[in-house]
mmCIF file of C-alpha atoms in Angstrom:
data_model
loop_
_atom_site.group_PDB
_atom_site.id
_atom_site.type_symbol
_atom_site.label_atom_id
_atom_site.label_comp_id
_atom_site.label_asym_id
_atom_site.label_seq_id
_atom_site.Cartn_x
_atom_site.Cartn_y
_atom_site.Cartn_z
ATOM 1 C CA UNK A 17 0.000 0.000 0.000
ATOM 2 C CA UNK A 18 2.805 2.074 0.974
ATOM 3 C CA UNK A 19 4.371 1.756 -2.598
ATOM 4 C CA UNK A 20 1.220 3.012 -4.413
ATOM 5 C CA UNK A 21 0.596 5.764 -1.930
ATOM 6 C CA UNK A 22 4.328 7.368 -2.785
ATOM 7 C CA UNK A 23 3.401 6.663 -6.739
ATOM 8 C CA UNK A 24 0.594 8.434 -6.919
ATOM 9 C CA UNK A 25 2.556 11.279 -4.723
ATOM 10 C CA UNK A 26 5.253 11.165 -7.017
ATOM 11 C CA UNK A 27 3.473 11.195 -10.048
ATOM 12 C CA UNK A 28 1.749 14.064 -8.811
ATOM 13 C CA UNK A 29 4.602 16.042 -7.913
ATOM 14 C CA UNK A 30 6.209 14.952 -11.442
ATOM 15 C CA UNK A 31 3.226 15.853 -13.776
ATOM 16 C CA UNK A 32 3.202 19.552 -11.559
ATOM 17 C CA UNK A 33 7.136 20.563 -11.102
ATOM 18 C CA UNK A 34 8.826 18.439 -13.504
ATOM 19 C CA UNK A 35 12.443 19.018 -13.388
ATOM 20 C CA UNK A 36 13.133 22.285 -11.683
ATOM 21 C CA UNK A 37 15.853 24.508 -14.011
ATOM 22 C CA UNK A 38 16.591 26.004 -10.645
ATOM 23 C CA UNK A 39 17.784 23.120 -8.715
ATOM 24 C CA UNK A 40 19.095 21.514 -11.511
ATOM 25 C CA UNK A 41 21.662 23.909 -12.454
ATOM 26 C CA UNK A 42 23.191 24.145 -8.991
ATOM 27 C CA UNK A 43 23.208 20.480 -8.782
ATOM 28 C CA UNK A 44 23.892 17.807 -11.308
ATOM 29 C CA UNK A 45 20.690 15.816 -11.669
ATOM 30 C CA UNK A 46 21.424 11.828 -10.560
ATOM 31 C CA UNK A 47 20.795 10.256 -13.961
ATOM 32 C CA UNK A 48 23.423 13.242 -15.265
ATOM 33 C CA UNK A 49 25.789 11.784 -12.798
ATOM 34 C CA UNK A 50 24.650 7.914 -14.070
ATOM 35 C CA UNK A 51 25.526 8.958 -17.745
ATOM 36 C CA UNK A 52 28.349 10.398 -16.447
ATOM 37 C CA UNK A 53 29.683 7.068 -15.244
ATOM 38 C CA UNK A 54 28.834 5.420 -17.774
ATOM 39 C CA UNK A 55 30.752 7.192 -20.377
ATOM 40 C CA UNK A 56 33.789 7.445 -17.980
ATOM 41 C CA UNK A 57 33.755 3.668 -17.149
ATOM 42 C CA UNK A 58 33.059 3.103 -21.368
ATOM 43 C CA UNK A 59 36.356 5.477 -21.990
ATOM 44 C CA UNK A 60 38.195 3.641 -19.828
ATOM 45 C CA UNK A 61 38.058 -0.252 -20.960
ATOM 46 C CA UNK A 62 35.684 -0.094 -24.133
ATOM 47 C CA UNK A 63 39.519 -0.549 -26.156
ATOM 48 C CA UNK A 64 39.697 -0.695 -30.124
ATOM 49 C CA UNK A 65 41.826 -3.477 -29.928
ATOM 50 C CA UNK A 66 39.712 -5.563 -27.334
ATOM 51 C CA UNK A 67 38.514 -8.440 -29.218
ATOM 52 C CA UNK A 68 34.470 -8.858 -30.229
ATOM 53 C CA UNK A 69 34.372 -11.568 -26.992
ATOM 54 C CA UNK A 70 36.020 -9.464 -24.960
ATOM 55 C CA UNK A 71 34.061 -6.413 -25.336
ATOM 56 C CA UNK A 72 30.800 -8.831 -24.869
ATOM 57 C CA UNK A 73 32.492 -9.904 -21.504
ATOM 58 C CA UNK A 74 33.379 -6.286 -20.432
ATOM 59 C CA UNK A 75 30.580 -4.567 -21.150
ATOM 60 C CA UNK A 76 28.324 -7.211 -19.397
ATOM 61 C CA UNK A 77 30.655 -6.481 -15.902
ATOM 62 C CA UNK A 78 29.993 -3.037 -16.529
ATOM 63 C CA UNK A 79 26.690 -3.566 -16.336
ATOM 64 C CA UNK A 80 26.536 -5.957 -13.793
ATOM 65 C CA UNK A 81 28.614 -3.272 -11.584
ATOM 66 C CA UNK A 82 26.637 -0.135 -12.078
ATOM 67 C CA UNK A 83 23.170 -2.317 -11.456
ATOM 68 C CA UNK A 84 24.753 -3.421 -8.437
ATOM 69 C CA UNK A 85 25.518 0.078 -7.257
ATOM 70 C CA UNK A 86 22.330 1.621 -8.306
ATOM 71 C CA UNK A 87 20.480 -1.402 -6.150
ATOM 72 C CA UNK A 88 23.027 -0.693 -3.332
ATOM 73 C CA UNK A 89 22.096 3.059 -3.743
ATOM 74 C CA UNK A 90 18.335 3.190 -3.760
ATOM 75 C CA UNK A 91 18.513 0.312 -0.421
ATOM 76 C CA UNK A 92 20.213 2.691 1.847
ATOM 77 C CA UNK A 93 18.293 5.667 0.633
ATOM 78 C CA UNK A 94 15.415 3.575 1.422
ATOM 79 C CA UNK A 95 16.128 2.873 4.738
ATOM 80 C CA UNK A 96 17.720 6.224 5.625
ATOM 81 C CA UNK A 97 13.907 7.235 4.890
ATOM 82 C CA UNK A 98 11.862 4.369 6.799
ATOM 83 C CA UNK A 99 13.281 6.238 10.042
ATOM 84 C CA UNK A 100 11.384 9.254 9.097
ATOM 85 C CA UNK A 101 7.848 7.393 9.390
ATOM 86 C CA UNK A 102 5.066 9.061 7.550
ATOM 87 C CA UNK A 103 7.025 12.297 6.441
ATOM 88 C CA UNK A 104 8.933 9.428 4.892
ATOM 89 C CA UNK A 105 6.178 8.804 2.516
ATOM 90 C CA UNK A 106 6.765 12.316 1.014
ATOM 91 C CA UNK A 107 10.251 12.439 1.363
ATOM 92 C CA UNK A 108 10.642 9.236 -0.673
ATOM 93 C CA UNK A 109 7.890 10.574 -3.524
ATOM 94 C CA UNK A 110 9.894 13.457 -3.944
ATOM 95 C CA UNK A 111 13.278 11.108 -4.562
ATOM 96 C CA UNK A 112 10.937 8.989 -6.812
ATOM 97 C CA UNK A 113 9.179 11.617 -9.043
ATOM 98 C CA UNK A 114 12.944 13.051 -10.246
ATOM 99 C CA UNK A 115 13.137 9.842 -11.901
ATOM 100 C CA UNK A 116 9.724 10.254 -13.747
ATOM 101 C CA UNK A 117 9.423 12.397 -17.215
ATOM 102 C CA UNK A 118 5.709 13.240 -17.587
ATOM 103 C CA UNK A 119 6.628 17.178 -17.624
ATOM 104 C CA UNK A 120 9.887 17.245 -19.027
ATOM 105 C CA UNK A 121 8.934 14.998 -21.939
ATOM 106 C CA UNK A 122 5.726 16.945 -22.612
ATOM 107 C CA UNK A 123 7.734 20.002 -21.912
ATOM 108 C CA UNK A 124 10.386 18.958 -24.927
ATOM 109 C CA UNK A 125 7.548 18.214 -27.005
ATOM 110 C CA UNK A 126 6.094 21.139 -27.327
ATOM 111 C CA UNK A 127 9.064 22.988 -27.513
ATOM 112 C CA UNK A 128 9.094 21.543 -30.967
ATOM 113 C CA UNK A 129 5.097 22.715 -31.559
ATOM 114 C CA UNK A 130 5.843 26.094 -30.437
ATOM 115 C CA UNK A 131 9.260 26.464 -33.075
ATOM 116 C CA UNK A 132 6.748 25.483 -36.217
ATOM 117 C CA UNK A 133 4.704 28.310 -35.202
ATOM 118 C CA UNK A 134 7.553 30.918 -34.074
ATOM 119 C CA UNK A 135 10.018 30.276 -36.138
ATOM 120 C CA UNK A 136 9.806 27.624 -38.506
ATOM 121 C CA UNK A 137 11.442 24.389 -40.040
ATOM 122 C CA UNK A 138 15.472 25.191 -38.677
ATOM 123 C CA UNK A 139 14.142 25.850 -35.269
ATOM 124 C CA UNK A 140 12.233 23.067 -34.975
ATOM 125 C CA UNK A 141 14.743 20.310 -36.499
ATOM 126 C CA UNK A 142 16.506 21.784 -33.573
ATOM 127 C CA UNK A 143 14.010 21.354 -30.998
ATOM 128 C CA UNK A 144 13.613 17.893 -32.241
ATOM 129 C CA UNK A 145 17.104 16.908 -31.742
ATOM 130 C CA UNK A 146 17.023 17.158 -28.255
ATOM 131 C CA UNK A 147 14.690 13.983 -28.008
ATOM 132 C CA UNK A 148 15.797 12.197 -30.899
ATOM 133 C CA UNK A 149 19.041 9.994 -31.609
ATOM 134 C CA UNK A 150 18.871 10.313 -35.549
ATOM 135 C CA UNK A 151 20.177 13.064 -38.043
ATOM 136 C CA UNK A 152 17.244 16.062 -37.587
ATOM 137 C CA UNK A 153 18.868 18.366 -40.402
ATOM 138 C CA UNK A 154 17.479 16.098 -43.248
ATOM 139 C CA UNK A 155 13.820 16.345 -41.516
ATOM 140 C CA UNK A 156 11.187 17.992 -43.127
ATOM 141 C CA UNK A 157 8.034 18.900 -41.405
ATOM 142 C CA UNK A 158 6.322 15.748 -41.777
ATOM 143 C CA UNK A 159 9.308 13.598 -40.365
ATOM 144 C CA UNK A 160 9.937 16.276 -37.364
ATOM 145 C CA UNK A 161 6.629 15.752 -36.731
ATOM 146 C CA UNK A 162 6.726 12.061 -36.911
ATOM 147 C CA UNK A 163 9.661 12.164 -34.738
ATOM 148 C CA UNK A 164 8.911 14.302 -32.157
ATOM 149 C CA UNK A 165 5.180 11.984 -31.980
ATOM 150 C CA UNK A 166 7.185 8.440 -31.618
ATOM 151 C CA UNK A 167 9.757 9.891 -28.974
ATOM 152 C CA UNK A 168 6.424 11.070 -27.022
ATOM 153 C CA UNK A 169 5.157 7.634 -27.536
ATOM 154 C CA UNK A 170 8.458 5.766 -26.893
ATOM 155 C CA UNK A 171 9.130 7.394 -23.504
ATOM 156 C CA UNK A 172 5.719 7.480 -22.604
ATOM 157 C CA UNK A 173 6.675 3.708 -22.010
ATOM 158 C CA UNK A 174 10.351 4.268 -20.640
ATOM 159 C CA UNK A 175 10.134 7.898 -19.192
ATOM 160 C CA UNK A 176 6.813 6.599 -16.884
ATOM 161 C CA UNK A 177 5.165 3.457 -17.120
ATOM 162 C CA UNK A 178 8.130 1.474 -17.535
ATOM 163 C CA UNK A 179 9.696 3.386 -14.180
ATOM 164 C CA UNK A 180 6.349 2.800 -12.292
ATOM 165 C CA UNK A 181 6.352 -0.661 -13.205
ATOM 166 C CA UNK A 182 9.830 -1.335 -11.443
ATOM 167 C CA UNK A 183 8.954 0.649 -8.776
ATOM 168 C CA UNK A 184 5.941 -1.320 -8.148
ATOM 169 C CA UNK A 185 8.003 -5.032 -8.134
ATOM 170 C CA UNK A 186 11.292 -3.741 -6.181
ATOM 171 C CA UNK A 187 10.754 -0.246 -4.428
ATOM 172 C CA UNK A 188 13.377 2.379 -5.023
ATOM 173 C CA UNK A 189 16.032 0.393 -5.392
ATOM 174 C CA UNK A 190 14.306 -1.416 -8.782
ATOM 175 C CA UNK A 191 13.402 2.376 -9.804
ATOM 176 C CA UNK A 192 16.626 3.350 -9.908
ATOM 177 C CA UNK A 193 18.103 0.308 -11.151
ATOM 178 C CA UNK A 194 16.056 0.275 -14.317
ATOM 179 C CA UNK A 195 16.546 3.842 -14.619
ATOM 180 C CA UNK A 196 20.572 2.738 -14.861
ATOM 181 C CA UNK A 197 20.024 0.539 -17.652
ATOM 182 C CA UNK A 198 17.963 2.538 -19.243
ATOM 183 C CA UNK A 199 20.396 5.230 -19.560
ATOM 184 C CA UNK A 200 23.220 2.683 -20.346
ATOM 185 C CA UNK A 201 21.114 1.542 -23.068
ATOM 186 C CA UNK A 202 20.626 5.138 -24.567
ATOM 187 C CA UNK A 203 24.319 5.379 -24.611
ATOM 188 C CA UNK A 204 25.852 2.811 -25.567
ATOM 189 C CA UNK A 205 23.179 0.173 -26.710
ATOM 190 C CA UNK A 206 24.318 1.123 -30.394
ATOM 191 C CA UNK A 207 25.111 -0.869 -33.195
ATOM 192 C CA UNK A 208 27.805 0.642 -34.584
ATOM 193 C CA UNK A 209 31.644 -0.544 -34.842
ATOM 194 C CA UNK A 210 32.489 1.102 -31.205
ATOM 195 C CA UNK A 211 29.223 -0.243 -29.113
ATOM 196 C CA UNK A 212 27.964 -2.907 -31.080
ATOM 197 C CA UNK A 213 29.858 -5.770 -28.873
ATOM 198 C CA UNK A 214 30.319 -3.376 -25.591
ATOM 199 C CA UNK A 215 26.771 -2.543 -25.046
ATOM 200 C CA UNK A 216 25.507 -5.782 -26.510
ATOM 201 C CA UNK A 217 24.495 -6.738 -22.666
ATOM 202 C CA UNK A 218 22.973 -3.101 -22.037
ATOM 203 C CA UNK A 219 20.593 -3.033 -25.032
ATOM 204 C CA UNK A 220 19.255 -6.614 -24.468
ATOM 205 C CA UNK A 221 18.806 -6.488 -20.703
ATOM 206 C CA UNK A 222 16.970 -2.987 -21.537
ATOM 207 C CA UNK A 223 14.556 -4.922 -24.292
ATOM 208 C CA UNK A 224 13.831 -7.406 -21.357
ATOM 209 C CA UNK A 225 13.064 -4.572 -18.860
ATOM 210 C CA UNK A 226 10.985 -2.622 -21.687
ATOM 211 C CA UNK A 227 9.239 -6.111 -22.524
ATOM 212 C CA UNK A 228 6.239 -5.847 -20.363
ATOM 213 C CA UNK A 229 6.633 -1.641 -19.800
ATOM 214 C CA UNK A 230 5.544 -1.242 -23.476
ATOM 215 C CA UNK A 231 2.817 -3.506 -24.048
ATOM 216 C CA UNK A 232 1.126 -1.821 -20.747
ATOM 217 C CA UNK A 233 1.681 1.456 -21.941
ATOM 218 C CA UNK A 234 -0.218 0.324 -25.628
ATOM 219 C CA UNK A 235 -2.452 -1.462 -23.119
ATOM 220 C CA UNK A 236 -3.039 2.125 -21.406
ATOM 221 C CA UNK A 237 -3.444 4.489 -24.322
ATOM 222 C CA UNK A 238 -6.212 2.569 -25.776
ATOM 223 C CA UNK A 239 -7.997 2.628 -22.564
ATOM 224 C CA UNK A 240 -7.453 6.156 -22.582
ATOM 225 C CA UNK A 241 -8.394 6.029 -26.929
ATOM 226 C CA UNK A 242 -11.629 4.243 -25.308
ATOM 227 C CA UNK A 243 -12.747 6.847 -22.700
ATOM 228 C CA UNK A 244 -11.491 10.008 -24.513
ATOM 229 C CA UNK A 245 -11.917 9.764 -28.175
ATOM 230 C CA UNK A 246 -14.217 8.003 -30.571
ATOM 231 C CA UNK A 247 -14.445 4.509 -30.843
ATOM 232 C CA UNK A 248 -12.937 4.081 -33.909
ATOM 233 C CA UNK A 249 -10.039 5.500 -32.603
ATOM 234 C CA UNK A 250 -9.777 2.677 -30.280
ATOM 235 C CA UNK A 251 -10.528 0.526 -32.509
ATOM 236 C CA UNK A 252 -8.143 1.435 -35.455
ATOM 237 C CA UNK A 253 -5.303 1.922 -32.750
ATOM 238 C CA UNK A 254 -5.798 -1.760 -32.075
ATOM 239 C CA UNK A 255 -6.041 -3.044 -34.961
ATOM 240 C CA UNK A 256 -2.446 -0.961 -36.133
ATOM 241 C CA UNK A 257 -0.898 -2.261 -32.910
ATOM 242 C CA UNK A 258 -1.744 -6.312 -34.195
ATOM 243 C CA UNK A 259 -0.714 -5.280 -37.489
ATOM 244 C CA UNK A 260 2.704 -3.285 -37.378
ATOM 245 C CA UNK A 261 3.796 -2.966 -33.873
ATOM 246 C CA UNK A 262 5.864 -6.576 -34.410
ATOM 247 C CA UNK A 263 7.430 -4.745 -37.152
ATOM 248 C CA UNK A 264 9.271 -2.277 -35.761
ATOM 249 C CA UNK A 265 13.035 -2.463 -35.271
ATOM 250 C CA UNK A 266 12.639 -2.448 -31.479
ATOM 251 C CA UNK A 267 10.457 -5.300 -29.880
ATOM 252 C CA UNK A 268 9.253 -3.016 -27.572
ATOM 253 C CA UNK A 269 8.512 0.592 -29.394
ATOM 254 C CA UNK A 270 6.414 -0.374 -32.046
ATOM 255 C CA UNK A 271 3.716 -1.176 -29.227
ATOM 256 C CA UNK A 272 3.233 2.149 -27.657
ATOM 257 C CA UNK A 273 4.166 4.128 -30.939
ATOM 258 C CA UNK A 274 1.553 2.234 -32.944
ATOM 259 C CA UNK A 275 -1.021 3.117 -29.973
ATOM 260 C CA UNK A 276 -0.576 6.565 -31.092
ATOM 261 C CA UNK A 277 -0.299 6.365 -34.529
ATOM 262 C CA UNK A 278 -3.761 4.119 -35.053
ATOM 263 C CA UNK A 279 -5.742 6.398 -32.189
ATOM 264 C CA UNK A 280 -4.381 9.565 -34.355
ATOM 265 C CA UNK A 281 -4.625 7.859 -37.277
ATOM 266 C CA UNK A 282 -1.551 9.305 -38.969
ATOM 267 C CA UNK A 283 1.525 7.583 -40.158
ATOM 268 C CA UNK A 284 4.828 6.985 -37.947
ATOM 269 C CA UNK A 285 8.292 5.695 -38.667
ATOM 270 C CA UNK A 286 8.802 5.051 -42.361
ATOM 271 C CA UNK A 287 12.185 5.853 -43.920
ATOM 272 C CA UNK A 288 14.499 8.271 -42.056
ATOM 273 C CA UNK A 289 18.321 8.919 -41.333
ATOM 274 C CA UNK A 290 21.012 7.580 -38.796
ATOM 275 C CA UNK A 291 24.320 8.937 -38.615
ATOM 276 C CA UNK A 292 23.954 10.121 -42.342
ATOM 277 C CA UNK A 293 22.665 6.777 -43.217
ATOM 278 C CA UNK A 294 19.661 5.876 -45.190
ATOM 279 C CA UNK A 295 17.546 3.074 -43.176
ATOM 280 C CA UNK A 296 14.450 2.371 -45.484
ATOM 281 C CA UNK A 297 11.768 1.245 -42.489
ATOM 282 C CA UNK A 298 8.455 0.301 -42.542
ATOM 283 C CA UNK A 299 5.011 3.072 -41.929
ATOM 284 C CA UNK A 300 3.162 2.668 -39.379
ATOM 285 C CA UNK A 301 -0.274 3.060 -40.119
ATOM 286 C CA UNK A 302 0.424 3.397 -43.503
ATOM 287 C CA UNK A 303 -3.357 4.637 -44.908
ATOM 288 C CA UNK A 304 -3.022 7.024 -41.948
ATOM 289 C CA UNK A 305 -2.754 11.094 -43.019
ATOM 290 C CA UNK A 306 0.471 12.520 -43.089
ATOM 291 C CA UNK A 307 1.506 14.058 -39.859
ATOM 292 C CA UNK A 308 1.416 18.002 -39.341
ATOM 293 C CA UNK A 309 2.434 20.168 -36.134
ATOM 294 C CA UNK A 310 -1.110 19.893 -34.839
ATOM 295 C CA UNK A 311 -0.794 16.373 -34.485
ATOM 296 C CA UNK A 312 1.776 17.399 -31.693
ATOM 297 C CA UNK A 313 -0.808 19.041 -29.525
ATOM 298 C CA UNK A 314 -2.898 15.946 -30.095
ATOM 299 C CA UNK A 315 -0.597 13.170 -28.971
ATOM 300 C CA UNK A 316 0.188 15.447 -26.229
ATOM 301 C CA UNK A 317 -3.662 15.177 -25.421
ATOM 302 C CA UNK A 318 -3.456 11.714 -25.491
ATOM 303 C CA UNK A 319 -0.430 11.476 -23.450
ATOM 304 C CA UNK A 320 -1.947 12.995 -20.676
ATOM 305 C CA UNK A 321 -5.056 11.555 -21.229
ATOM 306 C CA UNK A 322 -2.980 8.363 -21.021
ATOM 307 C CA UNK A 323 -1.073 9.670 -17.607
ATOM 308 C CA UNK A 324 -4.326 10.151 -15.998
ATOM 309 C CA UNK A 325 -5.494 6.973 -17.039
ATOM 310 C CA UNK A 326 -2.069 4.975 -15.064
ATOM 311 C CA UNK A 327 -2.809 7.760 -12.056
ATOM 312 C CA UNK A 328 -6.750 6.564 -11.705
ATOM 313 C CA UNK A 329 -5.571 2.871 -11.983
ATOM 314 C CA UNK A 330 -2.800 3.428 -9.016
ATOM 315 C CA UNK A 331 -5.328 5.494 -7.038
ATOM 316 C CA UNK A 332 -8.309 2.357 -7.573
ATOM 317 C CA UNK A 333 -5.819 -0.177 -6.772
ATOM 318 C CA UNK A 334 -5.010 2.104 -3.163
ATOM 319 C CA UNK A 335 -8.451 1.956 -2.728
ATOM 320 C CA UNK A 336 -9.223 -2.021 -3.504
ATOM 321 C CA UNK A 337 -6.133 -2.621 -1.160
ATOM 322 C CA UNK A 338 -6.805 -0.553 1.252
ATOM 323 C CA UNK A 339 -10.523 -1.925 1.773
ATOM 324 C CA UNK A 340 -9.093 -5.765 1.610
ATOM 325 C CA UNK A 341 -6.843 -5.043 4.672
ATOM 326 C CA UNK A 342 -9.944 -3.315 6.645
#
């Protein structure tokens, strides 16, 4: 019960302050200082003239390592907090919710809205780059838009639901954990000639994490598709999540990304650019409409519609739990 309670707090706290400029810039923020490791520990034994096996091997201890310490971590913080009783509660919500991105995603994403109408294309392949890992100078405003809607979609699944589901199985030491592989996997879960062996271990382990993360987070946005929009909606967002999801390159984006794309009905993915490279994917949706900056403010919508969809499930489950242990 206690776990839910701090959820909902954090989530709360999350959706209102997001994270603070103000504190931020006086103090590095922790997954900052997690990315920070990561590429100093990479630097240091990721070596050119490692062998294929020996990279695997490496990069898996790596791994194994900062887990350990991010488990280690998020135990004593833990217990440092259980002393403080019920002001506990609040003190751990507020450790929990910096690890949530319900307001800084949204916040990035309609950064990118606001540049189409301010100041066009340049500014908002810019904007856009701050949430994307491909080449953003190609773009035009279809694919920004595109973009910017599957990175909304995408860390809908690993910025919150995929967060709240650790947090549920193994506290704040699991939230912080999965937050650690997360951000491994965003660095160096690559395949390209420097992290294609070395963070071999980080971008599987991450698919398993994101397995059953993103197939909730689908799960959610129809439910939100269901009570929010009309039915076809829900319907067609369905049937483009049975039909394309298992196509994507990821086994776990596809789900949430096709969730959007169906409920919108507009296209996603499709051909676009990585490191200057051509990579000829698959639509999404494919007899959707072409996506245009006002699509933004409607998967924002839906992502919030979505986010109050996971808070009223936490806040029913309190409720159920709290009237079984009457």
């Amino acid at each position: 019960m206690e776990r839910l309670l701090i959820l909902i707090l954090a989530l709360i706290i999350d959706r209102i302050v997001g994270d603070p400029h103000c504190l931020w810039k006086r103090i590095p923020h922790p997954v900052a200082i997690i990315g920070h490791l990561i590429a100093f520990l990479e630097k240091k034994i990721n070596k050119k003239r490692f062998s294929s096996r020996l990279k695997r091997v490496l990069g898996f201890f790596m791994l194994l390592f900062l887990l350990f310490g991010a488990f280690a971590f998020g135990m004593v913080i833990h217990l440092i907090i259980l002393y403080a009783s019920w002001f506990g509660l609040l003190i751990e919500a507020c450790v929990a919710c910096i690890f949530f991105a319900q307001k800084s995603l949204s916040d990035h994403v309609l950064n990118v809205k606001e540049a189409f109408s301010q100041d066009g294309l340049k500014k908002a392949q810019k904007a856009v780059s701050m949430i994307v890992g491909r080449n953003t100078e190609m773009l035009d405003e279809s694919a920004i838009c595109r973009a910017t809607i599957e990175s909304l979609a995408e860390n809908s699944s690993d910025g919150v639901i995929a967060p709240v589901f650790w947090y549920i199985l193994f506290g704040l030491p699991g939230l912080i954990g999965y937050k650690t592989l997360n951000t491994a996997d965003s660095m160096i879960g690559y395949k390209n000639d420097r992290y294609r062996e070395f963070g071999w271990a980080s971008a599987r382990l991450d698919d398993v994490a994101n397995f059953i993360p993103a197939r909730l987070t689908a799960l959610i946005t129809l439910i939100a598709l269901k009570f929010w929009h009309h039915k076809t909606s829900f319907y067609r967002a369905l049937h483009v999540i049975l039909k394309d999801a298992n196509n994507h390159r990821s086994p776990n984006a596809g789900w949430p990304e096709c969730a959007y794309a169906g409920g919108l009905n507009i296209q996603l993915a499709g051909p676009r650019y990585y490191d200057c490279v051509h990579v000829n994917e698959p639509f999404q949706n494919f007899n959707g409409t072409i996506a245009k900056p006002n699509d933004i403010t409607r998967a924002l919508h839906l992502f919030y519609q979505s986010m109050n969809v996971l808070l009223s499930l936490l806040i029913f489950s309190l409720v159920i739990y709290s009237l079984i242990s009457l």
